[in-house]
CSV table of C-alpha atoms in Angstrom, one decimal:
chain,number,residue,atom,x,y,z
A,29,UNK,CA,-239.2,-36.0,-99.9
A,30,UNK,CA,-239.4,-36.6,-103.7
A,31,UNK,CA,-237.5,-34.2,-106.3
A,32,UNK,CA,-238.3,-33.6,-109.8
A,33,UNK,CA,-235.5,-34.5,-112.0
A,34,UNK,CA,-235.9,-31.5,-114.2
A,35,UNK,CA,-235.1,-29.4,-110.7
A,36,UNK,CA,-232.7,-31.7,-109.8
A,37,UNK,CA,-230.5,-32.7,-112.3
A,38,UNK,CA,-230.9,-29.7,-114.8
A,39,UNK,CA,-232.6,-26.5,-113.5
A,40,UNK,CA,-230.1,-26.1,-110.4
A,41,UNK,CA,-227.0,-26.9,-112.0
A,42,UNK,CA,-227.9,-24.9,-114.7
A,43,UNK,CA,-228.5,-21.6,-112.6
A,44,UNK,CA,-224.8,-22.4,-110.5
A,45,UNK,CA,-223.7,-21.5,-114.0
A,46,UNK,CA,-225.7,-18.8,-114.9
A,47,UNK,CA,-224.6,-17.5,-112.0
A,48,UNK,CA,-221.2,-17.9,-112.4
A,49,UNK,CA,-221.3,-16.7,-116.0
A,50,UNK,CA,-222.9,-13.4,-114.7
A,51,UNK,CA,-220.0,-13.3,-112.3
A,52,UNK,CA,-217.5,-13.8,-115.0
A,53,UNK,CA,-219.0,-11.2,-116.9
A,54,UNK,CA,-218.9,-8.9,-113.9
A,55,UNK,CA,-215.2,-9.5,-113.5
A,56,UNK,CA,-214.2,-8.8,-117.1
A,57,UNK,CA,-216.0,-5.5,-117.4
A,58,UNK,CA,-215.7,-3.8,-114.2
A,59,UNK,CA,-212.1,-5.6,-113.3
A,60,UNK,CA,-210.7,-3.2,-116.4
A,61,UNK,CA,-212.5,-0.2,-114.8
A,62,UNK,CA,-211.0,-1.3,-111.2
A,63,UNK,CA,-207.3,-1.4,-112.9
A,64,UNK,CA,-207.9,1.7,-115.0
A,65,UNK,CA,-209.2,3.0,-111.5
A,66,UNK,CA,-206.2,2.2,-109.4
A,67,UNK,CA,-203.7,3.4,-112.2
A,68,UNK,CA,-205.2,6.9,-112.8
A,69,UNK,CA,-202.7,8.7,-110.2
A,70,UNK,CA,-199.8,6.6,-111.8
A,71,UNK,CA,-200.1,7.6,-114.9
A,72,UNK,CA,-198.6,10.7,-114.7
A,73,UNK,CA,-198.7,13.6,-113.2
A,74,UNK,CA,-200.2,15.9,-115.5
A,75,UNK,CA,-204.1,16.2,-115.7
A,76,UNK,CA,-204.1,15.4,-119.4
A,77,UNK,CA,-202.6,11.9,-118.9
A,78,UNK,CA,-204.5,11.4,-116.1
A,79,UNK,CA,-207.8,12.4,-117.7
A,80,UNK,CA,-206.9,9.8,-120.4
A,81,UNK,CA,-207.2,7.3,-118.0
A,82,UNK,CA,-210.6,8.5,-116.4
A,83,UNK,CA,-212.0,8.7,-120.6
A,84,UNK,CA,-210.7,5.0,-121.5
A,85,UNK,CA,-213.3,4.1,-119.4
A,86,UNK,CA,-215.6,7.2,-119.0
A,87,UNK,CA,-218.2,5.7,-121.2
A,88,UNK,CA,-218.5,2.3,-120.3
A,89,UNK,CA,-218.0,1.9,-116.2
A,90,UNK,CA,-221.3,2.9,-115.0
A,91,UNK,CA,-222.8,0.3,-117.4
A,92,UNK,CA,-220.7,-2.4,-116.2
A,93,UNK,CA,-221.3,-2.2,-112.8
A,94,UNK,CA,-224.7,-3.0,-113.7
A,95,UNK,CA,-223.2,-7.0,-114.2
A,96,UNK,CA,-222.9,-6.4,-110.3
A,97,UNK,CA,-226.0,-5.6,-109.4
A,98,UNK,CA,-227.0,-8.4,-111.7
A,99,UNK,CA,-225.1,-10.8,-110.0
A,100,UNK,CA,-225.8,-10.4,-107.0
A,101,UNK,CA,-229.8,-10.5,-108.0
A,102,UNK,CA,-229.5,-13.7,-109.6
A,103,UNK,CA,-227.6,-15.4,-106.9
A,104,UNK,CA,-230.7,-13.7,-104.7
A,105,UNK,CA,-233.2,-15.1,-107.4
A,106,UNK,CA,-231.9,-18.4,-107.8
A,107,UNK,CA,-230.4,-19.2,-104.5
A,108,UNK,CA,-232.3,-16.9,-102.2
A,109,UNK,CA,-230.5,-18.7,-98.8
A,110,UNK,CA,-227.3,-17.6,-99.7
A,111,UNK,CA,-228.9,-13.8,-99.9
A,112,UNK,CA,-230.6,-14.2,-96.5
A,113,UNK,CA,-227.1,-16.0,-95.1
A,114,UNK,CA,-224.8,-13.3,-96.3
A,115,UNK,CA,-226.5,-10.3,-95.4
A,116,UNK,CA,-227.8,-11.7,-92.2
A,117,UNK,CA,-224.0,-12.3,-91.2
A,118,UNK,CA,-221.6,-10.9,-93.7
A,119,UNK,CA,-223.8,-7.3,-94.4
A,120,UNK,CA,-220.5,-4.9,-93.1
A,121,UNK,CA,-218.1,-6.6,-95.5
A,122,UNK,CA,-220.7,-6.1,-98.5
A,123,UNK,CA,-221.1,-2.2,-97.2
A,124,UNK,CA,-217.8,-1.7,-97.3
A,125,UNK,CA,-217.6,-2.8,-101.1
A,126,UNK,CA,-221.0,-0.6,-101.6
A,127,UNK,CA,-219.4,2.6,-100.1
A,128,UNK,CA,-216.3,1.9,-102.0
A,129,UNK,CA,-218.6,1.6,-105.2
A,130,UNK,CA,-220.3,4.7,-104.5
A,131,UNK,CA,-217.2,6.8,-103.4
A,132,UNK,CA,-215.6,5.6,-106.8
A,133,UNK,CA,-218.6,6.7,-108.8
A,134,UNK,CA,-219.1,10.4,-107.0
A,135,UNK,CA,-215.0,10.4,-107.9
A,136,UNK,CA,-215.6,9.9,-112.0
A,137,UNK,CA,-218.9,12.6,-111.4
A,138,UNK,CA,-216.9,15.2,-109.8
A,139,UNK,CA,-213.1,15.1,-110.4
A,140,UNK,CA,-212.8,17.2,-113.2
A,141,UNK,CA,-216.1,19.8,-111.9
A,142,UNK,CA,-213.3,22.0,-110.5
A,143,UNK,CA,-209.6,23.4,-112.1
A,144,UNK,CA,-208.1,22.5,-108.6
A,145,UNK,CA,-205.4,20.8,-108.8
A,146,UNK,CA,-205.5,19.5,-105.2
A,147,UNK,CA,-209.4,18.8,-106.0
A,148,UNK,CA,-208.7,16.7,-108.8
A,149,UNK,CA,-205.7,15.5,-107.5
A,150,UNK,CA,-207.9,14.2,-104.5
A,151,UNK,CA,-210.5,12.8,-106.5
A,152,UNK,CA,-207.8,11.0,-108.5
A,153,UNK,CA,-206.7,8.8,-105.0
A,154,UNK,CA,-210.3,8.5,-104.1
A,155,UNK,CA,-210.8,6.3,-107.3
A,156,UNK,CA,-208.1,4.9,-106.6
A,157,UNK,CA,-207.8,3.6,-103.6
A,158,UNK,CA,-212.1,3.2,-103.5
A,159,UNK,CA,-211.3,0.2,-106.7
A,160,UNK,CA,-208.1,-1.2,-104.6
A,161,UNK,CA,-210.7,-1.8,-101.8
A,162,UNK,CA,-213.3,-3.1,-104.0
A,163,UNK,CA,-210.8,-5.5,-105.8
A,164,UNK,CA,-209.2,-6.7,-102.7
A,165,UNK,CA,-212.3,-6.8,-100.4
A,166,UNK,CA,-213.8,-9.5,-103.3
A,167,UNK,CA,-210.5,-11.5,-104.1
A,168,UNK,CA,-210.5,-12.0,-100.0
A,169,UNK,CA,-213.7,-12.9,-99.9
A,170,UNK,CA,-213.3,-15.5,-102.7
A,171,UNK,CA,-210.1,-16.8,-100.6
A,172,UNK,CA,-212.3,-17.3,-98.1
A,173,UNK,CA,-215.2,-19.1,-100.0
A,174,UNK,CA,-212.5,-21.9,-101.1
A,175,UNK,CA,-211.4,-22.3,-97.0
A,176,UNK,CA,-215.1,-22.3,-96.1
A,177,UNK,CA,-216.6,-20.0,-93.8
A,178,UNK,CA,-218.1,-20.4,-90.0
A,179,UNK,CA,-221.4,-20.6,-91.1
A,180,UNK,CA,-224.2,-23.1,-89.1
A,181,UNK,CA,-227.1,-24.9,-90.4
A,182,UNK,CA,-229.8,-23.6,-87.8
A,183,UNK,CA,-231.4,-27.0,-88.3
A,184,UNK,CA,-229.1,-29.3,-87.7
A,185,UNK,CA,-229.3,-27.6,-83.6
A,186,UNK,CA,-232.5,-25.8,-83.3
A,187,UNK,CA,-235.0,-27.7,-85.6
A,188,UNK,CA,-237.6,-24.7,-84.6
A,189,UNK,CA,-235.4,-21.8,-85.8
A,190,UNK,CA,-236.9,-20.2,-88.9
A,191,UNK,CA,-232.9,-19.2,-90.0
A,192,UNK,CA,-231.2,-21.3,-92.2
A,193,UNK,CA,-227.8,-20.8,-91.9
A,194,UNK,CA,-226.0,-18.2,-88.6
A,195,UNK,CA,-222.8,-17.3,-89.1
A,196,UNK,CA,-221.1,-17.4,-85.7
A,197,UNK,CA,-218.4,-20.1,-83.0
A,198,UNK,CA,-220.3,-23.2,-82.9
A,199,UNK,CA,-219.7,-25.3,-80.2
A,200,UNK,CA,-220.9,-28.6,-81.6
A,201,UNK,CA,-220.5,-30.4,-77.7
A,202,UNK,CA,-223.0,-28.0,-76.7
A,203,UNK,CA,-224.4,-27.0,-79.9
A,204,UNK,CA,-224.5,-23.1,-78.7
A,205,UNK,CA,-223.7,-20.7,-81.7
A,206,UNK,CA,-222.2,-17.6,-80.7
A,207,UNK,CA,-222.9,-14.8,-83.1
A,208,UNK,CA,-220.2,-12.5,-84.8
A,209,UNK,CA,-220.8,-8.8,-83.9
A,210,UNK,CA,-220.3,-7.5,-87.8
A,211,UNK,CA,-217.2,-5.3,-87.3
A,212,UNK,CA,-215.8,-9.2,-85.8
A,213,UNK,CA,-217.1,-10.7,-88.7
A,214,UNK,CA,-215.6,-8.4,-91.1
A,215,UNK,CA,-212.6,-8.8,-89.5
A,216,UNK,CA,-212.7,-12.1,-89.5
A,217,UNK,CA,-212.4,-12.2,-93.6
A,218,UNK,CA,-209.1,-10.9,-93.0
A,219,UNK,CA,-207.8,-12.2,-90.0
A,220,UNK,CA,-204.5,-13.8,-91.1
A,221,UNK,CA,-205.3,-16.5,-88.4
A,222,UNK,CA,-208.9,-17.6,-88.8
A,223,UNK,CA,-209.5,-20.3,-89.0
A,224,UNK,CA,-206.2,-21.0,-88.7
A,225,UNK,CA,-202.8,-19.4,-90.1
A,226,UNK,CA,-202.4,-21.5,-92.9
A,227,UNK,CA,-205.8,-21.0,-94.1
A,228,UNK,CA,-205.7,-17.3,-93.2
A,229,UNK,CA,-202.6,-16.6,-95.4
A,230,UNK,CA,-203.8,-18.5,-98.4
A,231,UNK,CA,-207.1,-16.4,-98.2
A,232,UNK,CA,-205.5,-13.3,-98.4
A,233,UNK,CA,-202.9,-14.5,-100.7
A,234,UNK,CA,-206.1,-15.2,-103.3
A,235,UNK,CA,-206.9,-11.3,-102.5
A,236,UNK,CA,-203.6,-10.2,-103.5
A,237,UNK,CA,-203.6,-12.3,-106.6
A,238,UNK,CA,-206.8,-11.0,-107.2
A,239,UNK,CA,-206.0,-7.2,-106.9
A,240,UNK,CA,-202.7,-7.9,-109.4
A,241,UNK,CA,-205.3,-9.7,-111.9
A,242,UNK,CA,-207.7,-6.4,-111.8
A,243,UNK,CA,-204.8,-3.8,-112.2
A,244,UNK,CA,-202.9,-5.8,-115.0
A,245,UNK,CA,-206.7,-6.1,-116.8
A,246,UNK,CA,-207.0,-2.5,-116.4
A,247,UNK,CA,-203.6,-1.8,-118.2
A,248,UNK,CA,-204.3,-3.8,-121.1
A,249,UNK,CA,-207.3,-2.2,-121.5
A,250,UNK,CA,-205.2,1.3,-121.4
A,251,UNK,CA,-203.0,-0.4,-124.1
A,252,UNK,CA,-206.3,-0.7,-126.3
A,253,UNK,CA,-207.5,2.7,-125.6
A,254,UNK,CA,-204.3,4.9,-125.3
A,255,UNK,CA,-201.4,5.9,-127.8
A,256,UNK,CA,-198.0,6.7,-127.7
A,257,UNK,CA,-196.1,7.8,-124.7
A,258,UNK,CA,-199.1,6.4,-122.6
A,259,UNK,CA,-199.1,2.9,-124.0
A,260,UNK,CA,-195.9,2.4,-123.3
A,261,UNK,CA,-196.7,3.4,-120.1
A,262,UNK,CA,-199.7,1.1,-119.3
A,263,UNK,CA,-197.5,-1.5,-121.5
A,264,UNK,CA,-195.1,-1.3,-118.9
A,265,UNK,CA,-197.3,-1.7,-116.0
A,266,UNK,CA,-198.8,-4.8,-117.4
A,267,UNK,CA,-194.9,-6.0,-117.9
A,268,UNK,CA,-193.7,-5.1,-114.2
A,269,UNK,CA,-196.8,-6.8,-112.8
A,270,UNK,CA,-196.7,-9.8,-114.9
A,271,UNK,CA,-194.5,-12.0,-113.4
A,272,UNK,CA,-195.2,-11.2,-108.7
A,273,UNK,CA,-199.3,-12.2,-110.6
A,274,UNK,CA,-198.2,-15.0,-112.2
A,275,UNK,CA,-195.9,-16.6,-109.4
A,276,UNK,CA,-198.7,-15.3,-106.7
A,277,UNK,CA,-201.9,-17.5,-109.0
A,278,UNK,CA,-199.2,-20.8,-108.9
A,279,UNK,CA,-198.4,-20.3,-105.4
A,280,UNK,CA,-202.1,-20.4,-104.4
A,281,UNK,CA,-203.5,-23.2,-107.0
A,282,UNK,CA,-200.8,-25.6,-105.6
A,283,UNK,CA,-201.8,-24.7,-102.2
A,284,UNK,CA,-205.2,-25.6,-103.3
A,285,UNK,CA,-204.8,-28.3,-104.9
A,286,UNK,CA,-202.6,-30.1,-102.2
A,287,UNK,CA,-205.0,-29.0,-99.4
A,288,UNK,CA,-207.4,-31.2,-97.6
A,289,UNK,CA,-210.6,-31.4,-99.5
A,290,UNK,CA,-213.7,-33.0,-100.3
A,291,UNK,CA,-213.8,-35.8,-103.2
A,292,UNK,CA,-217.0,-36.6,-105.3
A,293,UNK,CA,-218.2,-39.8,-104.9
A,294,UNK,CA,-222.0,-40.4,-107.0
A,295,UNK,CA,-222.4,-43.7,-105.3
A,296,UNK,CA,-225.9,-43.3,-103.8
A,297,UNK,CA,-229.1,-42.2,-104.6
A,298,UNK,CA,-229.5,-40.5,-101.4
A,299,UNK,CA,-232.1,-37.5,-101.1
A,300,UNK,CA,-229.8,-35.9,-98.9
A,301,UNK,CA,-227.1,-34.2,-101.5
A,302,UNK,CA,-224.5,-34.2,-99.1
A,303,UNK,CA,-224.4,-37.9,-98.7
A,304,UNK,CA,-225.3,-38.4,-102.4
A,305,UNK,CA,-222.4,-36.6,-104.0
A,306,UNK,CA,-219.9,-35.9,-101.6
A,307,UNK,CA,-217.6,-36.9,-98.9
A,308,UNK,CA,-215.0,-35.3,-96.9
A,309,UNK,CA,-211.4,-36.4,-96.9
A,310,UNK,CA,-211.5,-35.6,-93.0
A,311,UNK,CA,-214.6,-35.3,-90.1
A,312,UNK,CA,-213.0,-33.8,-87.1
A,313,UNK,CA,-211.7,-30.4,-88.1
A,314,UNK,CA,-210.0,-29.9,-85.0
A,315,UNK,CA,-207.7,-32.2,-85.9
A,316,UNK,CA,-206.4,-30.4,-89.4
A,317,UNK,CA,-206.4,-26.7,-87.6
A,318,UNK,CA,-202.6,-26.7,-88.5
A,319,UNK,CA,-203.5,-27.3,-92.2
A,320,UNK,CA,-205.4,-26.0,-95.4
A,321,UNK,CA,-208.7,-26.9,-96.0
A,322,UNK,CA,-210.0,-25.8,-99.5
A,323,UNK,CA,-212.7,-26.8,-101.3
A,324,UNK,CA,-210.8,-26.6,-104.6
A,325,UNK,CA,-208.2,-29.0,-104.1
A,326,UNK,CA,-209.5,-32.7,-105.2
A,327,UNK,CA,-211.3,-31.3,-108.4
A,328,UNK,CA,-208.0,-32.9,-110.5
A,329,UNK,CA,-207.7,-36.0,-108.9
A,330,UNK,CA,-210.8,-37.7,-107.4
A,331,UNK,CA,-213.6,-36.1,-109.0
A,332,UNK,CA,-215.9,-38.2,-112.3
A,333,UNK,CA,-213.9,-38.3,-115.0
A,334,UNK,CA,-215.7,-35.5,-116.9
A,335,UNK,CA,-215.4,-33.2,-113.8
A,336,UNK,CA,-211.8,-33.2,-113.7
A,337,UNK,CA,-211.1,-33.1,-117.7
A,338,UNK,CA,-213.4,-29.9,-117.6
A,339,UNK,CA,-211.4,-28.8,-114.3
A,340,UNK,CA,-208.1,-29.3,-116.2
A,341,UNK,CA,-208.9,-27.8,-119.8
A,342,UNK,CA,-210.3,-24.6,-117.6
A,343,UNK,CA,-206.7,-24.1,-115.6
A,344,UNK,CA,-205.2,-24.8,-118.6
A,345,UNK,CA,-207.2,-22.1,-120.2
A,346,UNK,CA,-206.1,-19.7,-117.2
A,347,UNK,CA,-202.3,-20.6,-118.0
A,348,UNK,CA,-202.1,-20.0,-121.5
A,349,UNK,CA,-204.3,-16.5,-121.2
A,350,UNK,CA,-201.1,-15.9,-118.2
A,351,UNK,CA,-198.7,-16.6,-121.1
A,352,UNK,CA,-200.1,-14.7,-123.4
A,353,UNK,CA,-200.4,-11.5,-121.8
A,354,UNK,CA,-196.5,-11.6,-121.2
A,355,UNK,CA,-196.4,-12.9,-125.1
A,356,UNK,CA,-198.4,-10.5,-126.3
A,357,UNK,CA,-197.5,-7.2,-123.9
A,358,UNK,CA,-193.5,-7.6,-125.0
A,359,UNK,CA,-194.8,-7.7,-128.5
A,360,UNK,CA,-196.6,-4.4,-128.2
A,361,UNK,CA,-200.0,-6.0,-128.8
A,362,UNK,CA,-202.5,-4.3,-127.4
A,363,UNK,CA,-205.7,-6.3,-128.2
A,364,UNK,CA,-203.9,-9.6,-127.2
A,365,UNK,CA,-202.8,-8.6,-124.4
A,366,UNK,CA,-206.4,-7.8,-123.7
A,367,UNK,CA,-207.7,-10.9,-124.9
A,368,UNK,CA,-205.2,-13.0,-122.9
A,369,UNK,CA,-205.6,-11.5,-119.7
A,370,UNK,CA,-209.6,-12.1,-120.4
A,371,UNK,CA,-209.1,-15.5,-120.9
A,372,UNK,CA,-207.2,-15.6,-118.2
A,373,UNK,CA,-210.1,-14.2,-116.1
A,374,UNK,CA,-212.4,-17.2,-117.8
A,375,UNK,CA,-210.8,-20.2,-117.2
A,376,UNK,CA,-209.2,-19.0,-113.8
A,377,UNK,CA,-212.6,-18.1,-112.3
A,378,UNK,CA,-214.6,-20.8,-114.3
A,379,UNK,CA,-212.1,-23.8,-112.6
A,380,UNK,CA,-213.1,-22.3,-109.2
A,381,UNK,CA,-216.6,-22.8,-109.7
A,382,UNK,CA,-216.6,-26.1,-111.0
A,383,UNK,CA,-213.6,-26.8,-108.1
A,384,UNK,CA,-216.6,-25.5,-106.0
A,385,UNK,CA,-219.5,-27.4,-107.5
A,386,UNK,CA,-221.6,-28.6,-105.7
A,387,UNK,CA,-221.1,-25.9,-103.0
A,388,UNK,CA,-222.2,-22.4,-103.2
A,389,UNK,CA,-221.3,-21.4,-99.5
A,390,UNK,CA,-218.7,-23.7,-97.6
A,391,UNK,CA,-218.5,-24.0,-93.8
A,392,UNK,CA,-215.7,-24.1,-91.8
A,393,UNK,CA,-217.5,-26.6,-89.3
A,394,UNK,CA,-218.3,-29.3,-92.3
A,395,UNK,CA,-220.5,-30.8,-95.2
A,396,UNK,CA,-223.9,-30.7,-93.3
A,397,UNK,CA,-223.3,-27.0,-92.5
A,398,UNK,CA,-222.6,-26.0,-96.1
A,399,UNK,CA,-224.5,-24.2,-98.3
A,400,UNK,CA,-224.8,-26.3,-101.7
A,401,UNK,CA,-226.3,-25.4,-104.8
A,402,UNK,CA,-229.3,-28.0,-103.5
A,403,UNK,CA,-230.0,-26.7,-100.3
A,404,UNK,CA,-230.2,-23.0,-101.0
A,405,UNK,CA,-231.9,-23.2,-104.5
A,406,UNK,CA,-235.5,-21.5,-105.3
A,407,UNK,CA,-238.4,-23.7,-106.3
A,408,UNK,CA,-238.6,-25.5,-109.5
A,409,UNK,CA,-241.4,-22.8,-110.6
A,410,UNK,CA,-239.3,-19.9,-109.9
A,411,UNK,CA,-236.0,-21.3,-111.8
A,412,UNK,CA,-238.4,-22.4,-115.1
A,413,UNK,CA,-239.5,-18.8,-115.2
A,414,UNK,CA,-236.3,-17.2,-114.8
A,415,UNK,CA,-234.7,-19.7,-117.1
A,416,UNK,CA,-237.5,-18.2,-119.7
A,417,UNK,CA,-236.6,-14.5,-118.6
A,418,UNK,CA,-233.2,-15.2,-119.0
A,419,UNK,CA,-233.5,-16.5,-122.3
A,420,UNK,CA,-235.2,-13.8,-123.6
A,421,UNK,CA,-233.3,-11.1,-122.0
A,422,UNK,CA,-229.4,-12.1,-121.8
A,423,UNK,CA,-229.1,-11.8,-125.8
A,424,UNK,CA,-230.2,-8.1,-125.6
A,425,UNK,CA,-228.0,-7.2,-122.5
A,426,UNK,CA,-224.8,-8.7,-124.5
A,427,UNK,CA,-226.0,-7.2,-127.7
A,428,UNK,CA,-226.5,-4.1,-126.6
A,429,UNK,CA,-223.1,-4.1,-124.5
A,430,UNK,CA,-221.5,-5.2,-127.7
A,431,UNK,CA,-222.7,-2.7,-129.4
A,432,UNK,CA,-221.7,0.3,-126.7
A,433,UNK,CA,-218.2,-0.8,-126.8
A,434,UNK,CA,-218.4,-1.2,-130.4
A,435,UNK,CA,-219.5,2.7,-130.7
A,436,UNK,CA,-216.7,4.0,-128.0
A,437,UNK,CA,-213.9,1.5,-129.1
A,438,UNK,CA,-211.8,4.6,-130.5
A,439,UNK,CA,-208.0,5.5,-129.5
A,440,UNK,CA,-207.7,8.2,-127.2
A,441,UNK,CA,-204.7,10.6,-127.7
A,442,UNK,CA,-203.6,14.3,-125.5
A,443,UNK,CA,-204.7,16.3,-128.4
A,444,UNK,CA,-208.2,14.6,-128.5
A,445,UNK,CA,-208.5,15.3,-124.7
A,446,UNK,CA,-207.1,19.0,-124.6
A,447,UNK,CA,-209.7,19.7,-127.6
A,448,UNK,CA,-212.4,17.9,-126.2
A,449,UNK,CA,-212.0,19.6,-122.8
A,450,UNK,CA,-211.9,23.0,-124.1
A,451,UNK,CA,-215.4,22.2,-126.1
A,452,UNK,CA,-216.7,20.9,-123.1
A,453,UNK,CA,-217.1,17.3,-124.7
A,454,UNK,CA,-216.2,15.2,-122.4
A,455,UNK,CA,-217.0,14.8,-118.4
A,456,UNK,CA,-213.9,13.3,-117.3
């Protein structure tokens, strides 16, 4: 089977970044609402400070949720077997971050409907704890990305089977699958001991890390947005967080890093991407269950030369946005605090996908049941035009989102709230 070099070489890779990028985006917008979220019943225990909280982001959360929905359509778009794949086997895990969503949202909406202070109070924890679930849920899940996943290429067993990838035990003696029920398979993503203990703890060690990076994000953005006594507060959550984030994103990146990986290789012209690009620095997985397997790990070391330089500049990225926030925070600067902790975000989540690359989807039970950016993309057609869409319509989407947090980018003080309440100006 012949492939055009323009889908090959350029329109797939390209979309893996789109995608990413729209991920990244997702992450710096709504990972400030998910920290502001968390923090609102820690900010004090007055309904003025809390509504603070609720109105840094009051204005701005519902529009960046939209980055979600976004991503997840363009992963759909471009790489529509990852879509079927995920939903088919991992569709409780994604309700679970759905619900949490949609609790959260009903939260900001009717919190401060009532004068209660057990109503608000309880709407306060609801938001809460709903963005801790999101947050955590999604930092697992990533954890579990880089260890792979026990997902089966239908194929490769049943070359009738219209599915292309079952997530399931395969047996590959027999080559019998046996199918997850979903409440398993949710499980599963946090089972400390699946697929094995080492791999379990570093997966939910990357959803810790995660949840610290969200709520840290979230108080920087409260240092933008607040004044005073509730600066120093935020301030002070960003400082007390700083360094169990910091020690918690070294602690896993080493682990990665000194896994067992994959190494690219380039040294064939191969149809078959797996054998083209790839190779495994072990076959039998069996025989590593006491061990780490990420797909992160020989990024630094045994990719092509430009690979690994880009693989290094974005860690280092991620490092000096860690430093700065800690610079910037005992300074009392709010915007680079901000700014750091967004780099931060960048380069962090920007190594892991080029770590990644060419993977979208890893499997537990080897290359040839992975999901690759090759094997799950959409038709050469289908990436052209929404190549051409996006072109066209990513320029408005970040203008106009410049623009919104241009117009709402104003300090908010107890004064401003107390009036603004009593005129009926604001809904939070």
């Amino acid at each position: 089977m012949g492939f055009s070099p323009l889908w090959w070489d350029v329109l797939v890779p390209l979309w893996f970044v789109i995608v990413a990028l729209v991920w990244v985006m997702y992450v710096l917008t709504d990972g400030f609402d998910l920290g502001v979220g968390i923090l609102i019943p820690f900010m004090g225990e007055d309904d003025v400070s809390r509504r603070i909280a609720l109105n840094a982001v009051g204005p701005i959360w519902d529009g960046n949720e939209v980055w979600f929905i976004t991503a997840g359509g363009a992963a759909y778009a471009a790489f529509p077997e990852i879509y079927a794949a995920i939903f088919g086997g991992l569709y409780l895990a994604l309700m679970v971050v759905l619900f949490a969503l949609i609790f959260r949202a009903v939260g900001f909406e009717f919190r401060s409907k009532r004068p209660s202070r057990a109503w608000r109070s309880f709407w306060d924890w609801a938001i809460s704890i709903s963005s801790a679930v999101v947050a955590l849920v999604l930092g697992v899940a990533l954890g579990n990305i880089l260890v792979g996943l026990p997902f089966v290429k239908t194929a490769l067993f049943d070359p009738t089977s219209l599915k292309g990838f079952i997530y399931g035990i395969y047996d590959p003696e027999t080559g019998e699958v046996t199918t997850f029920p979903a409440i398993i398979g949710f499980l599963q993503l946090l089972n400390p001991f699946f697929p094995n203990l080492a791999a379990g703890i570093f997966k939910l060690l990357v959803g810790v890390t995660a949840l610290l990076f969200v709520i840290v994000h979230g108080a920087a953005w409260l240092m933008v947005k607040t004044l005073g006594e509730h600066f120093e507060r935020s301030r002070g959550f960003v400082l007390k967080l700083w360094l169990p984030m910091a020690v918690l994103w070294v602690i896993t990146t080493l682990w990665a890093i000194a896994s067992i990986g994959f190494k690219h290789t380039f040294q064939t012209n191969d149809p078959e991407i797996i054998q083209r690009t790839i190779q495994v620095d072990f076959y039998n997985w069996p025989a590593v269950m006491d061990k780490v397997f990420t797909y992160a790990d020989n990024l630094f070391f045994q990719a092509p030369a430009i690979v690994s330089i880009l693989g290094w500049v974005l860690v280092g990225l991620g490092v000096i946005g860690l430093l700065g926030i800690y610079f910037f925070a005992k300074k009392g600067s709010a915007w680079g605090t901000f700014l750091s902790s967004s780099l931060a975000i960048i380069g962090i989540l920007f190594a892991v996908a080029a770590a990644l690359f060419p993977f979208t989807v890893p499997s537990i039970y080897g290359l040839e049941h992975s999901m690759t950016v090759w094997n799950t993309a959409a038709s050469e057609n289908t990436l052209k035009v929404m190549t051409l869409a996006a072109v066209i319509a990513v320029p408005i989407v970040l203008a106009y989102t410049a623009y919104i947090y241009k117009v709402f980018l104003f300090k908010l003080s107890p004064e401003q709230i107390e009036e603004a309440a009593r005129k009926g100006q604001f809904n939070y």
